[in-house]
PDB file of C-alpha atoms in Angstrom:
ATOM      1  CA  MET M 101      13.280  12.425  -3.022  1.00  0.00           C
ATOM      2  CA  THR M 102      11.230   9.249  -3.175  1.00  0.00           C
ATOM      3  CA  GLN M 103       8.656   8.938  -0.414  1.00  0.00           C
ATOM      4  CA  VAL M 104       8.533   5.564   1.309  1.00  0.00           C
ATOM      5  CA  LEU M 105       4.865   5.472   2.292  1.00  0.00           C
ATOM      6  CA  ARG M 106       1.797   7.542   1.563  1.00  0.00           C
ATOM      7  CA  ARG M 107      -1.442   7.066   3.481  1.00  0.00           C
ATOM      8  CA  LEU M 108      -4.892   7.710   2.006  1.00  0.00           C
ATOM      9  CA  PRO M 109      -8.092   8.165   4.046  1.00  0.00           C
ATOM     10  CA  ASP M 110     -11.270   6.161   3.587  1.00  0.00           C
ATOM     11  CA  ASN M 111     -13.234   6.958   0.452  1.00  0.00           C
ATOM     12  CA  THR M 112     -16.755   7.591   1.707  1.00  0.00           C
ATOM     13  CA  GLN M 113     -18.096   8.782  -1.661  1.00  0.00           C
ATOM     14  CA  GLY M 114     -17.276   5.911  -3.989  1.00  0.00           C
ATOM     15  CA  ARG M 115     -15.340   2.719  -4.616  1.00  0.00           C
ATOM     16  CA  ASP M 116     -11.623   2.002  -4.458  1.00  0.00           C
ATOM     17  CA  TRP M 117     -10.133  -0.193  -7.198  1.00  0.00           C
ATOM     18  CA  VAL M 118      -6.717  -1.770  -7.655  1.00  0.00           C
ATOM     19  CA  ILE M 119      -5.007  -2.754 -10.922  1.00  0.00           C
ATOM     20  CA  GLY M 120      -2.081  -4.959 -11.861  1.00  0.00           C
ATOM     21  CA  ASP M 121       0.939  -3.885 -13.914  1.00  0.00           C
ATOM     22  CA  LEU M 122      -0.189  -1.550 -16.700  1.00  0.00           C
ATOM     23  CA  HIS M 123       2.980  -1.467 -18.829  1.00  0.00           C
ATOM     24  CA  GLY M 124       2.048   1.318 -21.174  1.00  0.00           C
ATOM     25  CA  ASP M 125      -1.337   0.033 -22.309  1.00  0.00           C
ATOM     26  CA  TYR M 126      -3.501   3.096 -21.748  1.00  0.00           C
ATOM     27  CA  ALA M 127      -6.263   1.866 -24.059  1.00  0.00           C
ATOM     28  CA  ALA M 128      -6.655  -1.387 -22.107  1.00  0.00           C
ATOM     29  CA  LEU M 129      -7.050   0.558 -18.886  1.00  0.00           C
ATOM     30  CA  MET M 130      -9.668   2.890 -20.334  1.00  0.00           C
ATOM     31  CA  GLN M 131     -11.616  -0.089 -21.656  1.00  0.00           C
ATOM     32  CA  ALA M 132     -11.467  -1.844 -18.283  1.00  0.00           C
ATOM     33  CA  LEU M 133     -12.598   1.282 -16.436  1.00  0.00           C
ATOM     34  CA  GLU M 134     -15.532   1.726 -18.816  1.00  0.00           C
ATOM     35  CA  GLN M 135     -16.603  -1.886 -18.336  1.00  0.00           C
ATOM     36  CA  ALA M 136     -16.382  -1.460 -14.552  1.00  0.00           C
ATOM     37  CA  ALA M 137     -18.448   1.761 -14.659  1.00  0.00           C
ATOM     38  CA  PHE M 138     -15.584   3.551 -12.918  1.00  0.00           C
ATOM     39  CA  ASP M 139     -16.654   7.014 -11.739  1.00  0.00           C
ATOM     40  CA  PRO M 140     -13.680   9.414 -11.605  1.00  0.00           C
ATOM     41  CA  GLN M 141     -15.744  11.919  -9.636  1.00  0.00           C
ATOM     42  CA  HIS M 142     -16.106   9.527  -6.713  1.00  0.00           C
ATOM     43  CA  ASP M 143     -14.013   6.373  -7.244  1.00  0.00           C
ATOM     44  CA  ARG M 144     -10.249   5.972  -6.820  1.00  0.00           C
ATOM     45  CA  LEU M 145      -7.833   3.734  -8.691  1.00  0.00           C
ATOM     46  CA  PHE M 146      -4.656   2.320  -7.141  1.00  0.00           C
ATOM     47  CA  SER M 147      -1.814   0.817  -9.165  1.00  0.00           C
ATOM     48  CA  VAL M 148       0.873  -1.673  -8.138  1.00  0.00           C
ATOM     49  CA  GLY M 149       3.370   0.153 -10.380  1.00  0.00           C
ATOM     50  CA  ASP M 150       5.140  -0.566 -13.665  1.00  0.00           C
ATOM     51  CA  LEU M 151       3.030   1.976 -15.507  1.00  0.00           C
ATOM     52  CA  ILE M 152       5.606   2.199 -18.285  1.00  0.00           C
ATOM     53  CA  ASN M 153       7.417   0.121 -20.951  1.00  0.00           C
ATOM     54  CA  ARG M 154       6.376  -2.758 -23.207  1.00  0.00           C
ATOM     55  CA  GLY M 155       3.095  -1.119 -24.291  1.00  0.00           C
ATOM     56  CA  PRO M 156       2.519   1.722 -26.781  1.00  0.00           C
ATOM     57  CA  ALA M 157       1.636   4.584 -24.433  1.00  0.00           C
ATOM     58  CA  SER M 158       4.114   4.792 -21.570  1.00  0.00           C
ATOM     59  CA  LEU M 159       3.974   8.543 -21.002  1.00  0.00           C
ATOM     60  CA  GLU M 160       0.186   8.613 -21.221  1.00  0.00           C
ATOM     61  CA  CYS M 161       0.085   5.979 -18.489  1.00  0.00           C
ATOM     62  CA  LEU M 162       2.650   7.793 -16.383  1.00  0.00           C
ATOM     63  CA  ALA M 163       0.682  11.039 -16.697  1.00  0.00           C
ATOM     64  CA  LEU M 164      -2.227   9.358 -14.923  1.00  0.00           C
ATOM     65  CA  VAL M 165      -0.544  10.116 -11.598  1.00  0.00           C
ATOM     66  CA  ASN M 166      -1.573  13.746 -12.147  1.00  0.00           C
ATOM     67  CA  GLU M 167      -5.230  12.744 -11.973  1.00  0.00           C
ATOM     68  CA  PRO M 168      -6.847  13.264  -8.551  1.00  0.00           C
ATOM     69  CA  TRP M 169      -8.392   9.779  -8.676  1.00  0.00           C
ATOM     70  CA  PHE M 170      -5.215   7.838  -9.586  1.00  0.00           C
ATOM     71  CA  PHE M 171      -2.487   6.633  -7.205  1.00  0.00           C
ATOM     72  CA  ALA M 172       0.504   4.407  -7.947  1.00  0.00           C
ATOM     73  CA  VAL M 173       3.645   3.031  -6.326  1.00  0.00           C
ATOM     74  CA  GLN M 174       7.013   2.817  -8.023  1.00  0.00           C
ATOM     75  CA  GLY M 175       7.823  -0.405  -9.832  1.00  0.00           C
ATOM     76  CA  ASN M 176      11.149  -1.680 -11.068  1.00  0.00           C
ATOM     77  CA  HIS M 177      10.472  -0.176 -14.505  1.00  0.00           C
ATOM     78  CA  GLU M 178      10.002   3.285 -12.994  1.00  0.00           C
ATOM     79  CA  ARG M 179      13.247   2.830 -11.041  1.00  0.00           C
ATOM     80  CA  LEU M 180      15.143   1.823 -14.195  1.00  0.00           C
ATOM     81  CA  PHE M 181      13.644   4.751 -16.080  1.00  0.00           C
ATOM     82  CA  MET M 182      14.765   7.193 -13.387  1.00  0.00           C
ATOM     83  CA  GLN M 183      18.288   5.763 -13.354  1.00  0.00           C
ATOM     84  CA  ALA M 184      18.513   5.831 -17.148  1.00  0.00           C
ATOM     85  CA  VAL M 185      17.404   9.452 -17.411  1.00  0.00           C
ATOM     86  CA  GLN M 186      19.913  10.365 -14.713  1.00  0.00           C
ATOM     87  CA  GLY M 187      22.712   8.936 -16.866  1.00  0.00           C
ATOM     88  CA  ASP M 188      23.039   5.268 -15.885  1.00  0.00           C
ATOM     89  CA  ARG M 189      23.994   3.527 -19.161  1.00  0.00           C
ATOM     90  CA  HIS M 190      23.413   0.054 -17.734  1.00  0.00           C
ATOM     91  CA  ALA M 191      19.873   0.997 -16.723  1.00  0.00           C
ATOM     92  CA  LEU M 192      19.233   2.449 -20.186  1.00  0.00           C
ATOM     93  CA  ALA M 193      20.479  -0.724 -21.862  1.00  0.00           C
ATOM     94  CA  SER M 194      18.268  -2.828 -19.583  1.00  0.00           C
ATOM     95  CA  LEU M 195      15.248  -0.684 -20.412  1.00  0.00           C
ATOM     96  CA  PHE M 196      15.855  -1.083 -24.125  1.00  0.00           C
ATOM     97  CA  GLU M 197      15.898  -4.852 -23.629  1.00  0.00           C
ATOM     98  CA  HIS M 198      12.649  -4.816 -21.624  1.00  0.00           C
ATOM     99  CA  GLY M 199      10.219  -2.693 -23.589  1.00  0.00           C
ATOM    100  CA  GLY M 200      11.751   0.731 -23.170  1.00  0.00           C
ATOM    101  CA  ARG M 201      12.809   1.488 -26.745  1.00  0.00           C
ATOM    102  CA  TRP M 202      10.238   4.288 -26.832  1.00  0.00           C
ATOM    103  CA  MET M 203      12.767   6.328 -24.830  1.00  0.00           C
ATOM    104  CA  GLY M 204      14.878   6.550 -27.967  1.00  0.00           C
ATOM    105  CA  LEU M 205      12.273   8.923 -29.414  1.00  0.00           C
ATOM    106  CA  HIS M 206      13.017  11.482 -26.685  1.00  0.00           C
ATOM    107  CA  SER M 207      16.075  13.305 -25.430  1.00  0.00           C
ATOM    108  CA  LEU M 208      17.053  12.483 -21.866  1.00  0.00           C
ATOM    109  CA  ASP M 209      16.680  16.164 -20.951  1.00  0.00           C
ATOM    110  CA  SER M 210      13.071  16.136 -22.140  1.00  0.00           C
ATOM    111  CA  LEU M 211      12.365  13.144 -19.879  1.00  0.00           C
ATOM    112  CA  ARG M 212      13.735  14.703 -16.692  1.00  0.00           C
ATOM    113  CA  PRO M 213      10.377  16.240 -15.703  1.00  0.00           C
ATOM    114  CA  TRP M 214       8.928  12.735 -15.737  1.00  0.00           C
ATOM    115  CA  VAL M 215      11.557  11.653 -13.205  1.00  0.00           C
ATOM    116  CA  ASP M 216      10.476  14.567 -11.018  1.00  0.00           C
ATOM    117  CA  LEU M 217       6.868  13.457 -11.399  1.00  0.00           C
ATOM    118  CA  ILE M 218       7.657   9.891 -10.320  1.00  0.00           C
ATOM    119  CA  GLU M 219       9.540  11.097  -7.260  1.00  0.00           C
ATOM    120  CA  ALA M 220       6.777  13.527  -6.318  1.00  0.00           C
ATOM    121  CA  LYS M 221       3.749  11.314  -6.939  1.00  0.00           C
ATOM    122  CA  MET M 222       4.828   7.659  -6.686  1.00  0.00           C
ATOM    123  CA  PRO M 223       6.013   6.391  -3.292  1.00  0.00           C
ATOM    124  CA  LEU M 224       7.337   2.890  -2.654  1.00  0.00           C
ATOM    125  CA  ALA M 225       4.152   1.942  -0.801  1.00  0.00           C
ATOM    126  CA  LEU M 226       0.570   3.091  -0.338  1.00  0.00           C
ATOM    127  CA  GLU M 227      -1.695   2.458   2.631  1.00  0.00           C
ATOM    128  CA  VAL M 228      -5.418   2.915   2.053  1.00  0.00           C
ATOM    129  CA  ALA M 229      -8.156   2.998   4.672  1.00  0.00           C
ATOM    130  CA  VAL M 230     -11.097   0.875   3.490  1.00  0.00           C
ATOM    131  CA  ALA M 231     -14.172   0.628   5.719  1.00  0.00           C
ATOM    132  CA  GLY M 232     -12.247   0.216   8.952  1.00  0.00           C
ATOM    133  CA  GLN M 233      -9.469  -1.919   7.448  1.00  0.00           C
ATOM    134  CA  THR M 234      -6.114  -1.075   5.907  1.00  0.00           C
ATOM    135  CA  PHE M 235      -5.057  -2.106   2.415  1.00  0.00           C
ATOM    136  CA  GLY M 236      -1.400  -1.853   1.414  1.00  0.00           C
ATOM    137  CA  ILE M 237       0.164  -1.679  -2.017  1.00  0.00           C
ATOM    138  CA  VAL M 238       3.756  -2.366  -3.064  1.00  0.00           C
ATOM    139  CA  HIS M 239       5.136  -3.378  -6.420  1.00  0.00           C
ATOM    140  CA  ALA M 240       7.033  -6.506  -5.415  1.00  0.00           C
ATOM    141  CA  GLN M 241       7.329  -7.440  -1.737  1.00  0.00           C
ATOM    142  CA  VAL M 242       6.942  -6.026   1.773  1.00  0.00           C
ATOM    143  CA  PRO M 243      10.284  -5.868   3.598  1.00  0.00           C
ATOM    144  CA  GLN M 244      10.593  -8.586   6.245  1.00  0.00           C
ATOM    145  CA  ASP M 245       6.845  -9.185   5.789  1.00  0.00           C
ATOM    146  CA  GLN M 246       6.370  -6.433   8.358  1.00  0.00           C
ATOM    147  CA  TRP M 247       4.328  -3.416   7.293  1.00  0.00           C
ATOM    148  CA  ALA M 248       5.831  -1.536  10.244  1.00  0.00           C
ATOM    149  CA  VAL M 249       9.148  -1.386   8.393  1.00  0.00           C
ATOM    150  CA  LEU M 250       7.427   0.995   5.992  1.00  0.00           C
ATOM    151  CA  THR M 251       5.351   2.942   8.499  1.00  0.00           C
ATOM    152  CA  GLN M 252       8.332   3.553  10.777  1.00  0.00           C
ATOM    153  CA  TRP M 253      10.869   4.416   8.081  1.00  0.00           C
ATOM    154  CA  GLN M 254      12.440   7.846   8.460  1.00  0.00           C
ATOM    155  CA  GLY M 255      13.801   9.841   5.546  1.00  0.00           C
ATOM    156  CA  GLU M 256      14.817   8.685   2.096  1.00  0.00           C
ATOM    157  CA  PRO M 257      14.754   4.950   1.328  1.00  0.00           C
ATOM    158  CA  ASP M 258      18.071   3.140   1.101  1.00  0.00           C
ATOM    159  CA  ALA M 259      19.028   0.835  -1.760  1.00  0.00           C
ATOM    160  CA  GLU M 260      17.976  -2.337   0.054  1.00  0.00           C
ATOM    161  CA  LEU M 261      14.484  -1.045   0.834  1.00  0.00           C
ATOM    162  CA  VAL M 262      14.048  -0.027  -2.802  1.00  0.00           C
ATOM    163  CA  ARG M 263      15.299  -3.429  -3.969  1.00  0.00           C
ATOM    164  CA  VAL M 264      12.851  -5.344  -1.778  1.00  0.00           C
ATOM    165  CA  CYS M 265       9.844  -3.181  -2.595  1.00  0.00           C
ATOM    166  CA  THR M 266      10.422  -3.102  -6.345  1.00  0.00           C
ATOM    167  CA  THR M 267      12.238  -6.303  -7.379  1.00  0.00           C
ATOM    168  CA  LEU M 268      11.874  -9.294  -5.012  1.00  0.00           C
ATOM    169  CA  ARG M 269       9.703 -12.249  -6.069  1.00  0.00           C
ATOM    170  CA  GLN M 270      10.099 -14.722  -3.203  1.00  0.00           C
ATOM    171  CA  ARG M 271       6.517 -14.804  -1.938  1.00  0.00           C
ATOM    172  CA  VAL M 272       4.979 -15.584  -5.302  1.00  0.00           C
ATOM    173  CA  ARG M 273       7.699 -17.904  -6.578  1.00  0.00           C
ATOM    174  CA  GLU M 274       7.987 -19.865  -3.323  1.00  0.00           C
ATOM    175  CA  GLY M 275       4.292 -19.760  -2.430  1.00  0.00           C
ATOM    176  CA  TRP M 276       4.675 -18.162   0.991  1.00  0.00           C
ATOM    177  CA  GLN M 277       1.369 -18.338   2.855  1.00  0.00           C
ATOM    178  CA  HIS M 278       2.285 -16.521   6.058  1.00  0.00           C
ATOM    179  CA  PRO M 279       0.672 -13.083   6.300  1.00  0.00           C
ATOM    180  CA  VAL M 280       2.321  -9.705   6.190  1.00  0.00           C
ATOM    181  CA  GLN M 281       2.041  -8.414   9.732  1.00  0.00           C
ATOM    182  CA  GLY M 282       0.619  -5.014  10.601  1.00  0.00           C
ATOM    183  CA  ILE M 283      -1.871  -4.634   7.741  1.00  0.00           C
ATOM    184  CA  ASP M 284      -5.090  -6.346   6.699  1.00  0.00           C
ATOM    185  CA  ALA M 285      -4.252  -6.973   3.045  1.00  0.00           C
ATOM    186  CA  VAL M 286      -1.570  -6.159   0.471  1.00  0.00           C
ATOM    187  CA  ALA M 287      -1.675  -6.036  -3.327  1.00  0.00           C
ATOM    188  CA  CYS M 288       1.461  -6.482  -5.388  1.00  0.00           C
ATOM    189  CA  GLY M 289       2.442  -6.960  -9.031  1.00  0.00           C
ATOM    190  CA  HIS M 290       5.797  -7.657 -10.670  1.00  0.00           C
ATOM    191  CA  THR M 291       5.695 -11.464 -10.819  1.00  0.00           C
ATOM    192  CA  LEU M 292       3.542 -12.998 -13.535  1.00  0.00           C
ATOM    193  CA  VAL M 293       0.559 -15.115 -12.470  1.00  0.00           C
ATOM    194  CA  LYS M 294      -2.120 -16.684 -14.663  1.00  0.00           C
ATOM    195  CA  LYS M 295      -4.904 -15.209 -12.524  1.00  0.00           C
ATOM    196  CA  PRO M 296      -5.038 -13.151  -9.317  1.00  0.00           C
ATOM    197  CA  LEU M 297      -3.369 -15.205  -6.621  1.00  0.00           C
ATOM    198  CA  GLN M 298      -3.883 -15.024  -2.850  1.00  0.00           C
ATOM    199  CA  LEU M 299      -0.893 -15.913  -0.677  1.00  0.00           C
ATOM    200  CA  GLY M 300      -1.673 -15.298   2.976  1.00  0.00           C
ATOM    201  CA  ASN M 301      -3.055 -11.769   3.040  1.00  0.00           C
ATOM    202  CA  VAL M 302      -1.188 -10.795  -0.127  1.00  0.00           C
ATOM    203  CA  PHE M 303      -2.827 -10.629  -3.564  1.00  0.00           C
ATOM    204  CA  ALA M 304      -0.579 -10.963  -6.618  1.00  0.00           C
ATOM    205  CA  LEU M 305      -2.189  -9.127  -9.532  1.00  0.00           C
ATOM    206  CA  GLU M 306       0.342  -9.124 -12.411  1.00  0.00           C
ATOM    207  CA  THR M 307      -1.729 -11.153 -14.866  1.00  0.00           C
ATOM    208  CA  GLY M 308       0.375 -10.366 -17.902  1.00  0.00           C
ATOM    209  CA  LEU M 309      -1.295  -7.578 -19.860  1.00  0.00           C
ATOM    210  CA  CYS M 310       2.002  -7.132 -21.695  1.00  0.00           C
ATOM    211  CA  VAL M 311       2.195 -10.811 -22.774  1.00  0.00           C
ATOM    212  CA  PRO M 312      -0.939 -11.420 -24.870  1.00  0.00           C
ATOM    213  CA  GLU M 313       0.715 -14.481 -26.409  1.00  0.00           C
ATOM    214  CA  LEU M 314       0.198 -16.091 -22.995  1.00  0.00           C
ATOM    215  CA  ASP M 315      -3.416 -14.864 -22.856  1.00  0.00           C
ATOM    216  CA  GLY M 316      -2.401 -12.202 -20.354  1.00  0.00           C
ATOM    217  CA  TYR M 317      -4.821  -9.480 -19.326  1.00  0.00           C
ATOM    218  CA  LEU M 318      -5.200  -6.492 -17.004  1.00  0.00           C
ATOM    219  CA  THR M 319      -6.597  -7.228 -13.564  1.00  0.00           C
ATOM    220  CA  LEU M 320      -8.940  -4.583 -12.148  1.00  0.00           C
ATOM    221  CA  LEU M 321     -10.674  -5.406  -8.859  1.00  0.00           C
ATOM    222  CA  PRO M 322     -12.485  -3.532  -6.072  1.00  0.00           C
ATOM    223  CA  MET M 323     -10.527  -3.485  -2.828  1.00  0.00           C
ATOM    224  CA  THR M 324     -13.661  -4.497  -0.947  1.00  0.00           C
ATOM    225  CA  GLN M 325     -13.875  -7.693  -3.020  1.00  0.00           C
ATOM    226  CA  LEU M 326     -10.325  -8.651  -2.091  1.00  0.00           C
ATOM    227  CA  LEU M 327     -10.924  -7.911   1.577  1.00  0.00           C
ATOM    228  CA  ALA M 328     -14.089 -10.015   1.503  1.00  0.00           C
ATOM    229  CA  GLN M 329     -12.136 -12.836  -0.137  1.00  0.00           C
ATOM    230  CA  LEU M 330      -9.615 -12.586   2.675  1.00  0.00           C
ATOM    231  CA  ASP M 331     -12.420 -13.036   5.203  1.00  0.00           C
ATOM    232  CA  ARG M 332     -13.600 -16.173   3.403  1.00  0.00           C
ATOM    233  CA  HIS M 333     -10.137 -17.636   2.875  1.00  0.00           C
ATOM    234  CA  PRO M 334      -7.819 -16.305   5.602  1.00  0.00           C
TER     235      PRO M 334
END
């Protein structure tokens, strides 16, 4: 069963980082972490989802959720992958059209443990304590722009909650500036932006690693930097 929200305590030993959509580019992540002097013994890394598809190393990226320093939410590509492995032909066809042809190298049965891993390790949302503030992460959008919808949810998510959290693009496309209530800041991915974009207290971080022809790149930022930016530009 997919968990709606997972909460993480303050990291008093190191730094907390957040990345945009990874899309199967394990080498780009390792390079970015090296340049940032990321310390896996003390630092933590949080992902806005879409670990898989488009890039050359989807399963290597997905396996990162087994690392004690790595945390990720489900994106629409993880949802499609789960549906495809569970026998949804339309989802499989959509994946093949959007960077998922690597699945053709594997039997669906061999991929079922990866579905179990996603359900066990990747909730729809993460809430991280950061020096007295709270930092939220979803792939696409916070339902009703109210973090309480996630904190108060009971049981398994329904289809509409999944749709909002993993597929909606309204805030970025329409430039909504009103804040998400009930949380200090939120990071999301999913919708392509040329550079990290602040909209209210939401930071859009999908800077197009998977589209190098548009000069896309992987965004990796400390949570404290984003929170400080929020203080300067509320």
